[in-house]
Amino acid sequence: MSLANGRPYLAIPGPSVMPDRVLNAMHRAAPNIYTGELHEIVAGLVPDLKAVARTKGQVAIYIANGHGAWEAALANTHRPGDTALVLATGRFALGWGTVARSMGIETEIVDFGKRAPVDLDHLAEVLRADTGHRYHSVMLVQVDTASSVKNDVEGVRRVLDETGHPALLMVDCIACLGCDRFEMDAWGVDIMVAASQKGLMTPPGLGFVFFNDKAAAARAEVDRVSFYWDWLPRANPSEFYQYFAGTAPTHHIFALREALDMIAEEGLDQVWDRHATLARAVWAALEAWGQDGPVEMNIAGAALRSHAVTAVRIGAPHGSALRDWLTANTGVTLGIGLGMAEPGDPAWHGFFRIAHMGHVNAHMVLGALASIDAGLKALGIPHGRGALDAAAAVCAGPQAVSSGPIKRRIPMSAK
Ligand SMILES: *Cc1c(COP(=O)(O)O)cnc(C)c1O
């Protein structure tokens, strides 16, 4: 007997849950790539992607995962020998920096640790010290999927402006586009990279690079960009095949079309609100468990946490034990702790992450939390009580909090 039999919930921070509508949209014969519907669908994706990114700039679409989008963004704007300032707040900006170095770009890393966002005062000092404007770009993630910290992207732009630094502002929104509020144009972001498999609810395999006029000017200064990464033909194709530098990713396109329709139907602001509320439900449960025992959110300040994923410290071996127990006994699979300890180090087993990104709703999140509650009990891991009450209260909304004592329901038959 296993209570895991039933529909599984993969609650790892990417790939995320794919809606049945998205899955069904792919379940069809291959379309003609030379003419017809596919061309219209792709042309329609472009404005809808820009709407999700809140930009009037341009977008290039790649058949690639997030790493491909990272490389594409760099290839179009940097030359070997240029220097990028990498603002590390966990793992992913460091990863982007590694890609940069592999391309001959110098990186200077400012590491803010694994439990805090970019410190804007410190950033201002670093930028002021760069009197010769050696930094060609500033690279950061909006949300670091390993630490689950959310950076103040708008604040980083303000610091660049206040210090008069001309560096390109490059932001990785792979974890959180369509989950956490992001305003590319209003926040003055020059380049934003994203991918299909997280908030966009589509299989892994599409990468996006959004760029504004300043980034386009930087592209003009780069004399050689390889055929595949060049964003110029992709963003302004004169022939359909240029969108993807070859055969279009037909079924990913059908999937993404459906996913963007779902976001438009719900409304992007409502999508953000749903993520914010579900995240608060997760945090309410974690806070309650943490009242007694080892459960602790990686990021202490609620305002600094992502609405897409929450990283948790629970101490070894509880993290791995809990994850294994949940998969085997409840059908919920939590994310591993990433970048907090090295695999092989016993401490590696002391973390887990809960993804609440994309196609998730209250019953999924409450179910995942109840499953964790069961796992804590089954494994004898000490924990505070009341987590599920606290999470349910968040989902019940503010009106439920002030509703006073619960009135006894009178059965219809007694009336
Ligand atoms: C998932 C993720 C990546 C990597 O994306 P891949 O598709 O695995 O290459 C990069 N940055 C962030 C913030 C992510 O969440």
Coordinates of C-alpha atoms and ligand atoms in Angstrom, one line a residue:
M1 CA 0.0 0.0 0.0
S2 CA 1.3 3.5 -0.8
L3 CA -0.5 6.7 -0.2
A4 CA 1.6 8.1 -3.1
N5 CA -0.6 6.5 -5.7
G6 CA -2.6 9.2 -7.4
R7 CA -1.6 12.3 -9.3
P8 CA 2.0 13.3 -8.3
Y9 CA 3.0 16.9 -7.5
L10 CA 6.5 17.7 -8.5
A11 CA 7.2 20.6 -6.2
I12 CA 10.8 21.2 -7.3
P13 CA 11.7 24.6 -8.6
G14 CA 11.7 23.7 -12.2
P15 CA 10.6 22.1 -14.3
S16 CA 7.3 23.1 -12.8
V17 CA 3.9 21.5 -13.1
M18 CA 2.5 21.6 -16.6
P19 CA -1.2 22.3 -16.9
D20 CA -3.3 19.7 -18.7
R21 CA -4.2 22.4 -21.2
V22 CA -0.5 22.9 -22.0
L23 CA 0.1 19.1 -22.3
N24 CA -2.9 18.7 -24.5
A25 CA -1.9 21.6 -26.8
M26 CA 1.2 19.5 -27.7
H27 CA -0.7 16.3 -28.4
R28 CA -1.1 16.8 -32.1
A29 CA 0.5 16.0 -35.4
A30 CA 3.6 18.0 -36.5
P31 CA 2.6 21.2 -38.4
N32 CA 4.1 22.5 -41.6
I33 CA 7.0 24.7 -40.6
Y34 CA 7.0 26.5 -44.0
T35 CA 3.7 28.2 -44.0
G36 CA 0.4 28.5 -42.2
E37 CA -0.7 28.4 -38.6
L38 CA 2.7 28.0 -37.0
H39 CA 3.9 31.3 -38.5
E40 CA 0.9 33.1 -37.1
I41 CA 1.3 31.6 -33.7
V42 CA 5.0 32.5 -33.4
A43 CA 4.3 36.1 -34.5
G44 CA 1.7 36.3 -31.8
L45 CA 4.0 34.9 -29.1
V46 CA 6.3 37.9 -29.4
P47 CA 4.0 40.6 -28.1
D48 CA 2.6 38.3 -25.4
L49 CA 6.0 37.4 -24.1
K50 CA 6.9 41.1 -24.0
A51 CA 3.7 41.7 -22.1
V52 CA 4.7 39.2 -19.4
A53 CA 8.1 40.8 -19.2
R54 CA 6.5 44.3 -19.1
T55 CA 8.6 45.6 -21.9
K56 CA 8.3 47.4 -25.2
G57 CA 11.8 46.2 -26.1
Q58 CA 12.7 43.2 -28.2
V59 CA 12.9 39.5 -27.6
A60 CA 14.9 36.7 -29.1
I61 CA 13.7 33.1 -28.6
Y62 CA 16.2 30.3 -28.4
I63 CA 15.8 26.5 -28.5
A64 CA 17.7 26.3 -25.2
N65 CA 17.4 26.0 -21.5
G66 CA 18.3 28.9 -19.1
H67 CA 22.0 28.2 -19.6
G68 CA 21.6 28.9 -23.3
A69 CA 19.8 32.1 -22.6
W70 CA 22.6 33.1 -20.3
E71 CA 25.1 32.5 -23.0
A72 CA 23.0 34.2 -25.7
A73 CA 22.7 37.4 -23.6
L74 CA 26.5 37.5 -23.1
A75 CA 27.4 36.6 -26.6
N76 CA 25.5 39.6 -28.0
T77 CA 26.8 42.2 -25.7
H78 CA 30.2 41.3 -24.5
R79 CA 33.6 40.9 -26.1
P80 CA 36.4 38.8 -24.7
G81 CA 38.2 40.9 -22.1
D82 CA 35.2 42.9 -21.1
T83 CA 34.5 42.8 -17.3
A84 CA 31.2 41.9 -15.8
L85 CA 30.3 42.6 -12.2
V86 CA 28.5 39.6 -10.8
L87 CA 26.2 40.1 -7.7
A88 CA 26.0 36.7 -6.1
T89 CA 23.1 35.9 -3.7
G90 CA 23.1 32.1 -3.7
R91 CA 24.1 30.1 -6.7
F92 CA 22.7 31.3 -10.0
A93 CA 24.5 34.6 -10.6
L94 CA 27.7 32.7 -9.9
G95 CA 26.7 30.1 -12.6
W96 CA 26.1 32.9 -15.0
G97 CA 29.5 34.3 -14.2
T98 CA 31.0 30.9 -14.9
V99 CA 29.4 30.9 -18.4
A100 CA 30.9 34.4 -18.9
R101 CA 34.4 33.3 -18.0
S102 CA 34.1 30.4 -20.4
M103 CA 33.6 33.0 -23.1
G104 CA 36.7 35.0 -22.2
I105 CA 34.8 37.7 -20.2
E106 CA 36.4 38.8 -17.0
T107 CA 34.2 38.6 -13.9
E108 CA 34.4 40.4 -10.6
I109 CA 32.2 38.8 -8.0
V110 CA 30.6 40.5 -5.0
D111 CA 29.2 37.7 -2.9
F112 CA 26.4 38.7 -0.5
G113 CA 26.2 35.2 0.9
K114 CA 23.4 32.6 0.7
R115 CA 20.9 34.2 3.1
A116 CA 20.7 37.8 2.0
P117 CA 19.9 40.0 -1.1
V118 CA 22.2 42.4 -2.8
D119 CA 23.1 45.1 -0.3
L120 CA 22.5 48.3 -2.2
D121 CA 24.8 50.5 -0.1
H122 CA 27.7 48.1 -0.7
L123 CA 26.9 48.0 -4.4
A124 CA 27.0 51.8 -4.5
E125 CA 30.5 51.7 -3.0
V126 CA 31.7 49.1 -5.5
L127 CA 30.3 51.1 -8.4
R128 CA 31.7 54.4 -7.1
A129 CA 35.1 52.8 -6.8
D130 CA 35.0 51.9 -10.5
T131 CA 35.9 55.4 -11.6
G132 CA 37.2 54.2 -15.0
H133 CA 33.9 52.4 -15.7
R134 CA 35.6 49.1 -16.2
Y135 CA 32.4 47.2 -15.6
H136 CA 30.7 46.6 -18.8
S137 CA 27.7 45.0 -17.1
V138 CA 26.1 44.2 -13.8
M139 CA 24.7 40.7 -13.6
L140 CA 22.2 39.5 -11.0
V141 CA 19.2 37.2 -10.6
Q142 CA 15.9 38.6 -9.5
V143 CA 15.3 35.4 -7.6
D144 CA 18.0 33.0 -6.7
T145 CA 16.4 29.6 -6.8
A146 CA 18.9 28.1 -4.4
S147 CA 18.6 30.6 -1.6
S148 CA 15.0 31.7 -2.6
V149 CA 16.1 35.3 -2.0
K150 CA 14.5 38.1 -4.1
N151 CA 16.7 41.0 -5.1
D152 CA 15.5 44.6 -5.4
V153 CA 16.1 45.0 -9.1
E154 CA 14.6 48.5 -9.2
G155 CA 17.0 49.4 -6.4
V156 CA 20.0 48.2 -8.4
R157 CA 18.9 50.4 -11.2
R158 CA 18.6 53.4 -8.8
V159 CA 22.1 52.8 -7.6
L160 CA 23.5 52.6 -11.1
D161 CA 21.8 55.9 -11.9
E162 CA 22.8 57.6 -8.6
T163 CA 26.5 56.6 -9.1
G164 CA 26.3 57.5 -12.8
H165 CA 27.6 54.1 -13.8
P166 CA 26.9 53.2 -17.5
A167 CA 27.1 49.4 -17.1
L168 CA 24.4 47.3 -18.7
L169 CA 21.9 46.0 -16.2
M170 CA 21.4 42.3 -16.8
V171 CA 18.8 40.3 -14.8
D172 CA 18.1 36.6 -14.7
C173 CA 14.3 36.1 -14.2
I174 CA 14.4 32.4 -15.1
A175 CA 13.0 31.3 -11.7
C176 CA 10.4 33.9 -11.3
L177 CA 9.0 35.4 -14.5
G178 CA 5.2 35.0 -14.2
C179 CA 5.5 34.5 -10.4
D180 CA 7.1 37.6 -8.8
R181 CA 6.3 41.1 -10.0
F182 CA 8.8 42.2 -12.6
E183 CA 8.8 45.4 -14.6
M184 CA 11.5 45.4 -17.2
D185 CA 10.9 48.9 -18.6
A186 CA 9.8 50.6 -15.5
W187 CA 12.8 49.3 -13.6
G188 CA 15.2 50.2 -16.3
V189 CA 16.5 46.6 -17.0
D190 CA 18.6 46.5 -20.1
I191 CA 18.6 42.7 -20.6
M192 CA 16.4 40.0 -19.0
V193 CA 16.8 36.3 -19.5
A194 CA 14.1 33.8 -18.9
A195 CA 13.2 30.2 -19.7
S196 CA 10.1 28.2 -20.4
Q197 CA 10.0 25.6 -17.6
K198 CA 9.2 27.6 -14.4
G199 CA 6.6 30.3 -14.2
L200 CA 5.8 29.8 -17.8
M201 CA 4.5 26.3 -17.3
T202 CA 6.0 24.9 -20.5
P203 CA 8.5 22.1 -21.0
P204 CA 12.2 22.9 -20.6
G205 CA 13.7 23.8 -23.9
L206 CA 12.9 27.5 -24.7
G207 CA 15.1 30.4 -23.6
F208 CA 14.3 34.0 -23.9
V209 CA 16.5 37.1 -24.1
F210 CA 14.6 40.4 -23.8
F211 CA 16.6 43.6 -24.6
N212 CA 16.1 47.3 -24.8
D213 CA 17.7 50.0 -27.0
K214 CA 20.8 50.3 -24.8
A215 CA 21.5 46.6 -25.1
A216 CA 20.9 46.8 -28.8
A217 CA 23.5 49.5 -29.0
A218 CA 25.9 47.3 -27.1
R219 CA 25.2 44.5 -29.7
A220 CA 26.3 47.0 -32.4
E221 CA 29.7 47.3 -30.7
V222 CA 30.3 43.6 -30.8
D223 CA 31.8 42.7 -34.2
R224 CA 31.3 39.0 -34.2
V225 CA 28.5 37.0 -32.7
S226 CA 28.2 33.3 -33.7
F227 CA 25.4 32.4 -36.1
Y228 CA 23.3 30.5 -33.6
W229 CA 23.4 33.0 -30.7
D230 CA 23.1 36.2 -32.7
W231 CA 19.9 37.9 -31.6
L232 CA 19.5 40.3 -34.6
P233 CA 17.8 37.9 -37.0
R234 CA 15.8 36.2 -34.2
A235 CA 14.3 39.5 -33.0
N236 CA 13.8 40.9 -36.5
P237 CA 13.4 38.0 -38.9
S238 CA 12.9 38.6 -42.5
E239 CA 12.3 34.9 -43.0
F240 CA 10.4 32.7 -40.6
Y241 CA 13.3 30.2 -40.1
Q242 CA 15.4 33.1 -38.6
Y243 CA 13.2 33.1 -35.5
F244 CA 14.9 29.9 -34.4
A245 CA 17.9 29.7 -36.8
G246 CA 16.5 26.6 -38.2
T247 CA 13.5 24.3 -37.6
A248 CA 11.0 25.8 -35.2
P249 CA 10.4 24.0 -31.9
T250 CA 6.9 23.2 -33.0
H251 CA 5.4 21.6 -30.0
H252 CA 7.1 23.9 -27.5
I253 CA 5.5 26.7 -29.4
F254 CA 2.0 25.1 -29.1
A255 CA 2.7 24.6 -25.4
L256 CA 3.9 28.2 -24.8
R257 CA 0.9 29.6 -26.7
E258 CA -1.5 27.8 -24.4
A259 CA 0.5 28.8 -21.3
L260 CA 0.5 32.5 -22.3
D261 CA -3.2 32.3 -23.0
M262 CA -3.8 31.0 -19.5
I263 CA -1.7 33.8 -18.0
A264 CA -3.7 36.4 -20.1
E265 CA -7.0 34.9 -19.1
E266 CA -6.1 35.0 -15.4
G267 CA -4.4 38.4 -15.7
L268 CA -0.8 38.9 -14.9
D269 CA -1.5 40.9 -11.7
Q270 CA -3.8 38.2 -10.5
V271 CA -1.2 35.6 -11.3
W272 CA 1.3 37.6 -9.2
D273 CA -1.3 37.9 -6.4
R274 CA -2.0 34.2 -6.4
H275 CA 1.7 33.5 -6.1
A276 CA 2.1 36.0 -3.3
T277 CA -0.8 34.5 -1.3
L278 CA 0.3 30.9 -1.8
A279 CA 3.8 31.9 -0.8
R280 CA 2.4 33.4 2.4
A281 CA 0.6 30.2 3.1
V282 CA 3.8 28.2 2.8
W283 CA 5.7 30.7 5.1
A284 CA 2.9 30.6 7.7
A285 CA 3.3 26.8 7.9
L286 CA 7.1 27.0 8.0
E287 CA 6.9 29.6 10.8
A288 CA 4.6 27.4 12.9
W289 CA 6.8 24.3 12.4
G290 CA 9.8 26.4 13.3
Q291 CA 8.4 27.3 16.7
D292 CA 9.8 24.1 18.1
G293 CA 12.6 22.1 16.4
P294 CA 15.0 22.5 13.5
V295 CA 12.7 23.9 10.7
E296 CA 13.9 27.4 9.5
M297 CA 13.4 29.4 6.4
N298 CA 16.6 30.2 4.7
I299 CA 15.6 33.9 4.2
A300 CA 14.5 35.5 7.4
G301 CA 12.7 38.6 6.1
A302 CA 9.4 37.9 4.3
A303 CA 9.9 40.9 2.0
L304 CA 13.1 39.4 0.8
R305 CA 11.6 36.0 -0.2
S306 CA 10.6 34.9 -3.6
H307 CA 6.9 34.1 -4.3
A308 CA 8.1 31.2 -6.5
V309 CA 10.1 29.0 -4.3
T310 CA 11.0 28.8 -0.6
A311 CA 14.3 27.3 0.6
V312 CA 14.3 25.6 4.0
R313 CA 17.0 24.5 6.5
I314 CA 16.1 21.6 8.6
G315 CA 19.5 20.0 9.5
A316 CA 21.0 16.8 8.2
P317 CA 19.8 14.1 7.7
H318 CA 16.2 15.5 8.0
G319 CA 16.1 17.3 4.7
S320 CA 16.9 14.2 2.5
A321 CA 14.9 11.9 4.8
L322 CA 11.8 14.1 4.5
R323 CA 12.1 14.5 0.8
D324 CA 12.4 10.7 0.3
W325 CA 9.5 10.0 2.7
L326 CA 7.3 12.5 0.9
T327 CA 7.9 11.1 -2.5
A328 CA 7.4 7.5 -1.4
N329 CA 4.4 8.1 0.8
T330 CA 2.5 11.2 -0.4
G331 CA 3.3 11.7 -4.1
V332 CA 4.8 15.1 -3.4
T333 CA 8.4 15.6 -4.4
L334 CA 10.2 18.5 -2.8
G335 CA 13.4 20.2 -4.2
I336 CA 16.9 19.4 -2.9
G337 CA 18.9 22.0 -1.2
L338 CA 21.1 23.6 -3.8
G339 CA 24.4 25.4 -3.2
M340 CA 24.0 25.3 0.6
A341 CA 26.5 22.5 1.1
E342 CA 28.5 20.3 -1.3
P343 CA 27.2 16.8 -2.3
G344 CA 29.2 14.3 -0.2
D345 CA 29.2 16.6 2.8
P346 CA 26.8 15.2 5.3
A347 CA 25.4 18.7 5.7
W348 CA 24.1 18.4 2.2
H349 CA 21.1 16.4 3.6
G350 CA 19.9 19.3 5.7
F351 CA 17.8 21.3 3.2
F352 CA 14.8 21.2 1.1
R353 CA 12.9 23.6 -1.2
I354 CA 9.2 23.9 -1.9
A355 CA 8.4 25.2 -5.3
H356 CA 5.1 27.2 -5.5
M357 CA 5.6 28.4 -9.1
G358 CA 3.4 28.4 -12.1
H359 CA 0.4 26.1 -12.3
V360 CA -0.2 25.7 -8.6
N361 CA -3.3 26.5 -6.5
A362 CA -4.4 26.4 -2.9
H363 CA -5.3 22.7 -2.8
M364 CA -1.9 21.7 -4.2
V365 CA 0.0 23.9 -1.8
L366 CA -2.1 23.0 1.2
G367 CA -1.7 19.3 0.2
A368 CA 2.0 19.7 0.0
L369 CA 2.1 21.3 3.4
A370 CA -0.1 18.7 4.9
S371 CA 2.2 16.1 3.4
I372 CA 5.2 17.7 5.0
D373 CA 3.4 17.8 8.3
A374 CA 2.8 14.1 7.9
G375 CA 6.4 13.5 7.1
L376 CA 7.6 15.4 10.1
K377 CA 5.4 13.3 12.3
A378 CA 6.3 10.0 10.6
L379 CA 10.0 10.7 10.9
G380 CA 9.8 12.0 14.5
I381 CA 11.3 15.4 13.5
P382 CA 10.5 17.9 16.2
H383 CA 8.1 20.7 15.0
G384 CA 5.8 23.3 16.2
R385 CA 2.0 22.7 15.9
G386 CA -0.6 24.6 14.0
A387 CA 1.1 24.8 10.6
L388 CA -1.9 23.7 8.6
D389 CA -4.3 26.0 10.5
A390 CA -1.9 28.9 9.8
A391 CA -1.7 28.0 6.1
A392 CA -5.4 27.5 5.7
A393 CA -6.0 30.9 7.4
V394 CA -3.9 32.6 4.7
C395 CA -5.8 30.9 2.0
A396 CA -9.1 31.7 3.7
G397 CA -8.3 35.4 3.2
P398 CA -8.5 38.4 5.5
Q399 CA -12.3 38.2 5.8
A400 CA -11.9 34.8 7.5
V401 CA -9.5 36.2 10.1
S402 CA -12.0 38.7 11.5
S403 CA -15.1 36.5 11.3
G404 CA -15.1 35.7 15.0
P405 CA -16.4 32.5 16.6
I406 CA -17.6 29.9 14.1
K407 CA -21.4 29.5 14.1
R408 CA -22.7 26.0 14.1
R409 CA -24.2 25.1 10.8
I410 CA -27.8 24.1 11.1
P411 CA -28.5 21.0 8.8
M412 CA -31.0 21.7 6.1
S413 CA -33.3 18.9 7.4
A414 CA -33.6 20.7 10.8
K415 CA -34.9 23.9 9.4
Ligands
LIG1 C1 16.6 27.3 -13.3 C2 17.4 28.5 -13.3 C3 18.5 28.6 -14.1 C4 19.0 27.5 -15.0 O1 18.1 27.2 -16.0 P1 18.4 25.9 -16.9 O2 17.2 25.8 -17.7 O3 18.5 24.7 -15.9 O4 19.6 26.1 -17.7 C5 19.2 29.8 -14.1 N1 18.9 30.8 -13.3 C6 17.8 30.7 -12.4 C7 17.5 31.8 -11.5 C8 17.1 29.5 -12.4 O5 16.1 29.4 -11.5

